[in-house]
CSV table of C-alpha atoms and ligand atoms in Angstrom, one decimal:
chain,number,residue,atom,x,y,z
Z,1,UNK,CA,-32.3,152.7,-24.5
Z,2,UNK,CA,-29.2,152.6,-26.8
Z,3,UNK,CA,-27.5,148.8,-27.2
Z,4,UNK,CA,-24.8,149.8,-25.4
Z,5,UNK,CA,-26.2,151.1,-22.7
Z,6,UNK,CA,-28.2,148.2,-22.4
Z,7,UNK,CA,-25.0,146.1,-22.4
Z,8,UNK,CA,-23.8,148.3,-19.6
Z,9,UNK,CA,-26.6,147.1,-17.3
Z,10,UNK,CA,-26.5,143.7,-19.1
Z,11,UNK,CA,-22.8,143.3,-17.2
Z,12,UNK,CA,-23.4,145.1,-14.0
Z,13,UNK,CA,-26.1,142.4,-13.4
Z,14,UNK,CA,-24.2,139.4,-14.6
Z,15,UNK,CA,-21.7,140.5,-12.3
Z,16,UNK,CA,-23.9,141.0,-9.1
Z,17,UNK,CA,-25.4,137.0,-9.8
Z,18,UNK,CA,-21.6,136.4,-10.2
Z,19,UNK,CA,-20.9,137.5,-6.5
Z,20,UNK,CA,-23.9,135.8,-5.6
Z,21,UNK,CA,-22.3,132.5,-6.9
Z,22,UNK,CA,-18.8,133.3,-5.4
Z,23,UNK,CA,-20.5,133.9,-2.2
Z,24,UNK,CA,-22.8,131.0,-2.1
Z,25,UNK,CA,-19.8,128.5,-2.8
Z,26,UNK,CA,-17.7,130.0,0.0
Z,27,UNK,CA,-20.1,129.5,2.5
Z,28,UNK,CA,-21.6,126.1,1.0
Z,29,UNK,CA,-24.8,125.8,2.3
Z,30,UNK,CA,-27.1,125.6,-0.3
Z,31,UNK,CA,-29.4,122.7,-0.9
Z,32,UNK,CA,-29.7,120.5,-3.9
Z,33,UNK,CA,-32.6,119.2,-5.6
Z,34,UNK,CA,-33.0,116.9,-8.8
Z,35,UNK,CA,-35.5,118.3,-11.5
Z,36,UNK,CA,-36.5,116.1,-14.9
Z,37,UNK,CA,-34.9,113.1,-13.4
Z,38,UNK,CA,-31.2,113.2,-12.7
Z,39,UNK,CA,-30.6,116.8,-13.5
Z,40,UNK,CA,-29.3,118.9,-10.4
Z,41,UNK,CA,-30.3,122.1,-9.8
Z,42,UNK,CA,-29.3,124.2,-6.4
Z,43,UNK,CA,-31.1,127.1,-4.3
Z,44,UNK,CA,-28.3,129.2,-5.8
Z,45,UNK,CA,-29.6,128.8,-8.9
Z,46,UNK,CA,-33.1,129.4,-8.8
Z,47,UNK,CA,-32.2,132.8,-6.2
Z,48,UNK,CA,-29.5,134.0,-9.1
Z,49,UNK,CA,-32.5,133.5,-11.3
Z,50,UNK,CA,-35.0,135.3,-9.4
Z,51,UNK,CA,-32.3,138.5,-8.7
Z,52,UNK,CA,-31.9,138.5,-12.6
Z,53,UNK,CA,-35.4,138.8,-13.5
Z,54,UNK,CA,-36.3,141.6,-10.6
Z,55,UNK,CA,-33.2,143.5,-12.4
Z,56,UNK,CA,-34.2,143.0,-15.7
Z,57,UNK,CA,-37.8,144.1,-14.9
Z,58,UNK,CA,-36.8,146.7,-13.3
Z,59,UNK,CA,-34.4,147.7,-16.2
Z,60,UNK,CA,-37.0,146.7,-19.4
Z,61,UNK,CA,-40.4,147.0,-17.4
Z,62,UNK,CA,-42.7,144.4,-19.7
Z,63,UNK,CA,-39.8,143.2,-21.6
Z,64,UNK,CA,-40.5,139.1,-21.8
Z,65,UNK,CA,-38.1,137.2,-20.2
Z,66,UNK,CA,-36.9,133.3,-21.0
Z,67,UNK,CA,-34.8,131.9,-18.0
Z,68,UNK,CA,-33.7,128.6,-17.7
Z,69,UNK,CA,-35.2,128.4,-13.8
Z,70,UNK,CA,-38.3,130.3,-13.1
Z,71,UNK,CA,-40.1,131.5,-17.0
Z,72,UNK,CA,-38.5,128.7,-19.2
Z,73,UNK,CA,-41.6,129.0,-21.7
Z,74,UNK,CA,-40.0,128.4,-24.9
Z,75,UNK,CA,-43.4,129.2,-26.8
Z,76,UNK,CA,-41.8,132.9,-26.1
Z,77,UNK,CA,-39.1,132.1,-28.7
Z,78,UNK,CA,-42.0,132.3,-31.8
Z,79,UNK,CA,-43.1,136.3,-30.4
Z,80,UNK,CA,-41.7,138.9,-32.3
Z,81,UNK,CA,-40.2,141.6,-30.1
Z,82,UNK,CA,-37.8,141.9,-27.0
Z,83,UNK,CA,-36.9,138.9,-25.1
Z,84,UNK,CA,-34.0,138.0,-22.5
Z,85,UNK,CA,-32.7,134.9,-22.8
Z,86,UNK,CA,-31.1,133.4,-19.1
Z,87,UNK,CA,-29.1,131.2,-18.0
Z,88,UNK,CA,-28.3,132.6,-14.2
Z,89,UNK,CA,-25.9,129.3,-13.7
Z,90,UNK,CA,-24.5,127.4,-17.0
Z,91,UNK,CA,-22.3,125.0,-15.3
Z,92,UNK,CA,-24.0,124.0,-12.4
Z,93,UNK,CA,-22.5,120.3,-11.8
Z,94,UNK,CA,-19.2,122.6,-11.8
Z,95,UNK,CA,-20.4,125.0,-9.3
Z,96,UNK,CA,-21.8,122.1,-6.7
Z,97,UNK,CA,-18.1,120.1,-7.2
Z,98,UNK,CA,-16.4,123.2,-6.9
Z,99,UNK,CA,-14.8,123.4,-10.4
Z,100,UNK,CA,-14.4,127.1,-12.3
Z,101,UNK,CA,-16.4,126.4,-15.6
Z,102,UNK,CA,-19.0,128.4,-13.9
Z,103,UNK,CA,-20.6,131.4,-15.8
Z,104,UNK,CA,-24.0,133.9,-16.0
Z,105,UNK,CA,-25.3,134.2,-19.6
Z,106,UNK,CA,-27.9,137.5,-20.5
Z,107,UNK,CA,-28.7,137.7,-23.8
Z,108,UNK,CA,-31.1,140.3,-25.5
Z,109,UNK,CA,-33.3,139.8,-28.6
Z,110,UNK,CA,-35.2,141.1,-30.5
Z,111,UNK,CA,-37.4,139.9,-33.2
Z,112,UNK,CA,-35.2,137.0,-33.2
Z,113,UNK,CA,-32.3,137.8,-33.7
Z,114,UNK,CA,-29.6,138.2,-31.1
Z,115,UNK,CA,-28.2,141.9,-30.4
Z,116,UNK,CA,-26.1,141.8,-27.0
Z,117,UNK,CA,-24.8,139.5,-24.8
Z,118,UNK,CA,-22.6,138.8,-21.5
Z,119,UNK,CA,-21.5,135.4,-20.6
Z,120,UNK,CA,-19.3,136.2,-16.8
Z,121,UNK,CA,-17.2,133.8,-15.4
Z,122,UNK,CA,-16.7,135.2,-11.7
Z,123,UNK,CA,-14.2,132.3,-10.8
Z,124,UNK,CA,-12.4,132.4,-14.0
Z,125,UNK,CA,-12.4,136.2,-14.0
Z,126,UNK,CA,-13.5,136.8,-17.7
Z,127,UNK,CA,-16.3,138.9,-19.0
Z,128,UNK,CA,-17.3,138.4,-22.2
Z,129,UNK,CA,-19.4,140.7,-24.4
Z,130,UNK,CA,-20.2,141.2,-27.6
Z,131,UNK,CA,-22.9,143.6,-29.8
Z,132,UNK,CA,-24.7,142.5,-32.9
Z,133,UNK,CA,-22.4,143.9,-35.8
Z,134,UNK,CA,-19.9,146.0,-33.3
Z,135,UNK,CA,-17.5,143.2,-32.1
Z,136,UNK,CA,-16.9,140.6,-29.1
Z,137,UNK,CA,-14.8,141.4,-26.0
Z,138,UNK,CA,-12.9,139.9,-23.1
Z,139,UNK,CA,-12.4,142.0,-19.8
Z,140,UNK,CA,-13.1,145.0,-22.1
Z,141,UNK,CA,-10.5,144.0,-25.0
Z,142,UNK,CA,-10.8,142.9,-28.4
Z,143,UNK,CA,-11.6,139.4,-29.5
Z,144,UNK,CA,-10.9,137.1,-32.1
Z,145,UNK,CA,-11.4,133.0,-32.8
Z,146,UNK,CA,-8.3,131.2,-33.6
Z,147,UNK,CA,-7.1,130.6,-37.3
Z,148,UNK,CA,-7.2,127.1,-37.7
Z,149,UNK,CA,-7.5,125.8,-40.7
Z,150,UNK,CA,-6.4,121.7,-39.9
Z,151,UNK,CA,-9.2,119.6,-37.5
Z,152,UNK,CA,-5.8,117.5,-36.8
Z,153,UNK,CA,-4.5,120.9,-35.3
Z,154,UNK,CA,-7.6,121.3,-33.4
Z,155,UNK,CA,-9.2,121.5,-29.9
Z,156,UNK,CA,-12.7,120.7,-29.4
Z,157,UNK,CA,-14.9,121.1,-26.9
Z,158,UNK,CA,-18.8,119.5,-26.5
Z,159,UNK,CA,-21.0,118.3,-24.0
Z,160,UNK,CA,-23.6,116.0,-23.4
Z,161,UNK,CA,-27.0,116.1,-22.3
Z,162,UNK,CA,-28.4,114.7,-18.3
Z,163,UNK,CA,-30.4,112.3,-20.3
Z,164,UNK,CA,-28.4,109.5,-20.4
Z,165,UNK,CA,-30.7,107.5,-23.0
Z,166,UNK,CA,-29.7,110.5,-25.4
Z,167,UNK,CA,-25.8,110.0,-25.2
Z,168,UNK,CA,-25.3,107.0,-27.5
Z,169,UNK,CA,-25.7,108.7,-30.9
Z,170,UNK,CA,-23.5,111.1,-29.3
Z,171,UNK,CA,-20.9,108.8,-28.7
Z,172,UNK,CA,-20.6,107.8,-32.0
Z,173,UNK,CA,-20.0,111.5,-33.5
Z,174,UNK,CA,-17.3,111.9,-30.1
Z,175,UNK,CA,-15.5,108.8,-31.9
Z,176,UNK,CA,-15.1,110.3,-35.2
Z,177,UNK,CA,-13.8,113.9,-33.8
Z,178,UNK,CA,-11.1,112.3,-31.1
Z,179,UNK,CA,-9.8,110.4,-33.8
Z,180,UNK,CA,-9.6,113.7,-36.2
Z,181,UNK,CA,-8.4,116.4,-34.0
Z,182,UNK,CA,-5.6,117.3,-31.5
Z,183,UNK,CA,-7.8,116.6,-28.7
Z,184,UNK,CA,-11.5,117.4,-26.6
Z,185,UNK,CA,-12.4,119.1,-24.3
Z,186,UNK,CA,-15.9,118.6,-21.5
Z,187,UNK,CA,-15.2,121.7,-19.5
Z,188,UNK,CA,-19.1,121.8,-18.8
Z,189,UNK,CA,-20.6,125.3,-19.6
Z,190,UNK,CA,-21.9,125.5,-23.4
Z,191,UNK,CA,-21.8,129.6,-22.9
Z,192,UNK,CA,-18.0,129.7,-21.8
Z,193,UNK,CA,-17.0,126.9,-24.5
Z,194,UNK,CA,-18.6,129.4,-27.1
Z,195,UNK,CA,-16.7,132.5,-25.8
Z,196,UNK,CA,-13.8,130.3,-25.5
Z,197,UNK,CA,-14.0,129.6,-29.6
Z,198,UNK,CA,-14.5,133.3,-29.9
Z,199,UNK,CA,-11.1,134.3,-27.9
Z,200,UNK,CA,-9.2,131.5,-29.7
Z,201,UNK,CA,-8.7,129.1,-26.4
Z,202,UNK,CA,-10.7,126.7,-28.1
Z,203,UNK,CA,-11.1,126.2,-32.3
Z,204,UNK,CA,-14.7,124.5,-32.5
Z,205,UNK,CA,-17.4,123.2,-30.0
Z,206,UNK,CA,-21.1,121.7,-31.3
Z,207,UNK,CA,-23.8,120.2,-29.0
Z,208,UNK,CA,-27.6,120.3,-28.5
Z,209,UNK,CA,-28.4,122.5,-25.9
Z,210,UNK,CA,-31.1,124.5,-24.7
Z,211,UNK,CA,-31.1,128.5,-25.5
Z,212,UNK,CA,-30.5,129.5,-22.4
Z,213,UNK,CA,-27.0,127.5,-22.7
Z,214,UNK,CA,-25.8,129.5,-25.9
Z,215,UNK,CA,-27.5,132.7,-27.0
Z,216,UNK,CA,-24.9,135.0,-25.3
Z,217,UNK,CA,-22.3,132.6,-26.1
Z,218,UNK,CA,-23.2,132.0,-30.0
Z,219,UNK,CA,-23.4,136.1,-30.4
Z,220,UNK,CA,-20.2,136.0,-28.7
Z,221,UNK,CA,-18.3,134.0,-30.7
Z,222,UNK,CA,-20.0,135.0,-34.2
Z,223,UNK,CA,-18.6,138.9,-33.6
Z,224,UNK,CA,-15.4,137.5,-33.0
Z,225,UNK,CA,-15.1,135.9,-36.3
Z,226,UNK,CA,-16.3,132.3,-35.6
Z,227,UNK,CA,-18.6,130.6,-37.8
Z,228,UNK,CA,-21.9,130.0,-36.5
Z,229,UNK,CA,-24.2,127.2,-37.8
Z,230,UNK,CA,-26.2,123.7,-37.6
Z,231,UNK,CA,-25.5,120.6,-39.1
Z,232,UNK,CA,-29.2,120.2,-40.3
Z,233,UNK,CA,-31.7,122.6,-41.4
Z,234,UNK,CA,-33.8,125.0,-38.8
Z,235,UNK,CA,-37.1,124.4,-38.5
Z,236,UNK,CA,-39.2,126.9,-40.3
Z,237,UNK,CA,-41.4,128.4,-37.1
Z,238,UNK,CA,-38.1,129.6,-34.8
Z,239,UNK,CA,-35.3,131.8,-35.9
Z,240,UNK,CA,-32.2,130.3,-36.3
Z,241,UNK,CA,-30.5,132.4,-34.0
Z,242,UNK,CA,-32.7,130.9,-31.0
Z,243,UNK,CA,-32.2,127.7,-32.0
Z,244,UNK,CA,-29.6,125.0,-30.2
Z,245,UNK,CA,-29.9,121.8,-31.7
Z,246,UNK,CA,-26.6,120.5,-33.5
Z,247,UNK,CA,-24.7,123.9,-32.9
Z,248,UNK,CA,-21.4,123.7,-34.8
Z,249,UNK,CA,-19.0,127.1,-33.9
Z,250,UNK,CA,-15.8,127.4,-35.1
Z,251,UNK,CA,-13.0,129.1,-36.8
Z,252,UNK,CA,-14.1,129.6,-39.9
Z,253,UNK,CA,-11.1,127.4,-42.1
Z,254,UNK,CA,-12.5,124.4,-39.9
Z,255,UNK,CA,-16.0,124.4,-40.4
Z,256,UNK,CA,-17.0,122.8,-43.3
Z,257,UNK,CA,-15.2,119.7,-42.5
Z,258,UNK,CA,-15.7,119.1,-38.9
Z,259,UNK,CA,-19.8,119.5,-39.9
Z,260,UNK,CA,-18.9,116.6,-42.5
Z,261,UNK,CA,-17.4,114.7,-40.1
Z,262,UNK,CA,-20.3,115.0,-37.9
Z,263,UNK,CA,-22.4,114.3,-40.3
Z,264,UNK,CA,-20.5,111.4,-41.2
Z,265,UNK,CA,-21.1,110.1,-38.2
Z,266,UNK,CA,-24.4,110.5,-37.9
Z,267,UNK,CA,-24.7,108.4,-41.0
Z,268,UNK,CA,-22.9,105.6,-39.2
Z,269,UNK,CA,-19.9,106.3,-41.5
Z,270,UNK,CA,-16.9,104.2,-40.2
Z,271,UNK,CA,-14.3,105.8,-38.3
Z,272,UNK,CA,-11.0,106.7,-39.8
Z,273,UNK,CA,-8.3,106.2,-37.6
Z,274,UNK,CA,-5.0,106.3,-40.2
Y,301,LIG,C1,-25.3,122.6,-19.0
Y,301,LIG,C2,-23.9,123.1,-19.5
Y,301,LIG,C3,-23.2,121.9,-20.1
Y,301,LIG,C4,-24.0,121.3,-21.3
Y,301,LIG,C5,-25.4,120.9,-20.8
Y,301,LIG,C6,-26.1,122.1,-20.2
Y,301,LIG,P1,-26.4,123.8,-16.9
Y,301,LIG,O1,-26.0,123.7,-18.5
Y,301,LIG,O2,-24.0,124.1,-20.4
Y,301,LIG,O3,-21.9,122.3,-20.6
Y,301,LIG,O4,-23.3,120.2,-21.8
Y,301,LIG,O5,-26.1,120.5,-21.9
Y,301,LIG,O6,-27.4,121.7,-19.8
Y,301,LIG,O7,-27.3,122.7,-16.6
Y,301,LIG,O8,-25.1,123.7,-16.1
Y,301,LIG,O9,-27.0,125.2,-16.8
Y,302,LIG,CA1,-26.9,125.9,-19.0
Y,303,LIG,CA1,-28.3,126.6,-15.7
């Protein structure tokens, strides 16, 4: 099957789970469970999951499959080959409060290395693809990150994890960026923050996340110009493409200094506030 063709199907399905979402919120009946502790998870989520992966099989007979629900093996990210990588909900605490940061992410990839993606927000209205060396699209039209060049002139989103134990070193690197840039942003789905640095409504985002939360974002936002990266070497056994910890993506004239200021941070550097 040619990419593009693939990225045909890739959208058709992301926008069938996307009804499935808008569908399942106007009739609010769907039950919530708590999985690893404090993180929520709904019956939407899990059944968006489950469609996805009947779709896909039925598309790519064979073709492994890493979904954030029902197959989230991450030994799969070592094979060489095709893989799907799945987030059927990415923004769930915004889908059970009824807030629009709400999207399906489908990436494909192979050997590694990212090829197509879709990231659909059906409340938002945006679809956002992208193939590997052809580009990155909203609703079908051309895409590119902002051109800032000054963190003081720029908007940054991030997240945190569920884990609250894990938040305090993250504290520390949100203290160094509020007092550098225009402002933040927690708008609660890592795929649409990425896509939203690729079409220029936001100028960086970085956060550890799973692959699920970025792949089709992070291919997204890399054919539309952004610079993709970590602040710390990849480990040697999974490709960099696959891997989410410390994700810095951003407009290119930006990059090298918000990762210092990270960094700095990190280090336990003291805050500048001029
Ligand atoms: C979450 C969102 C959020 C990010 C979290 C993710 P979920 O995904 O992407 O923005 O900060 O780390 O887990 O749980 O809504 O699929
Ligand atoms: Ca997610
Ligand atoms: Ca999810």
């Amino acid at each position: 099957m040619e990419l593009a063709e693939r990225l045909q199907h890739m959208v058709r399905i992301a926008r069938r789970a996307g009804d499935m979402i808008v569908e399942a919120r106007q009739q609010q009946n769907f039950s919530h469970q708590y999985k690893g502790g404090d993180e929520l998870v709904t019956e939407v989520d899990v059944a968006v999951d489950q469609m996805i992966a009947d779709e896909l099989e039925a598309l790519a007979p064979g073709e492994a499959r890493l979904t954030e629900e029902l197959t989230p093996d991450r030994s799969q990210l070592e094979r060489p080959g095709a893989l799907w990588i799945v987030d059927p909900i990415d923004g769930t605490v915004n889908f059970a409060y009824g807030h629009a940061h709400v999207a399906v992410s489908i990436a494909w990839a192979h050997d590694g290395e990212l090829q197509a993606g879709v990231v659909h927000a059906p409340f938002l209205g945006e679809t956002f693809t992208a193939l590997r060396g052809e580009g990155a699209w909203l609703n079908q039209q051309s895409i590119s990150t902002s051109p800032a060049e000054k963190l003081e002139r720029s908007l940054v989103a991030t997240g945190f994890p569920y884990a609250r134990d894990k938040r305090a070193p993250l504290i520390r690197r949100l203290n160094h960026v509020v007092h550098a840039c225009r402002d933040i942003r927690r708008n609660g789905s890592a795929a649409l923050d990425l896509c939203h640095v690729a079409c220029g409504q936001l100028d960086a985002y970085y956060e550890s996340v799973s692959p699920w939360d970025f792949a089709a974002g992070l291919l997204i936002a890399r054919e539309a110009g952004a610079r993709t990266g970590h602040l710390y070497p990849c480990p040697d056994n999974l490709p960099a493409d696959l891997y989410g910890e410390n994700l810095l993506v951003s407009a290119v004239g930006i990059h090298a200094t918000l990762g210092n200021l990270l960094r700095d941070a990190d280090a336990g550097k003291r805050v500048e506030t001029d």
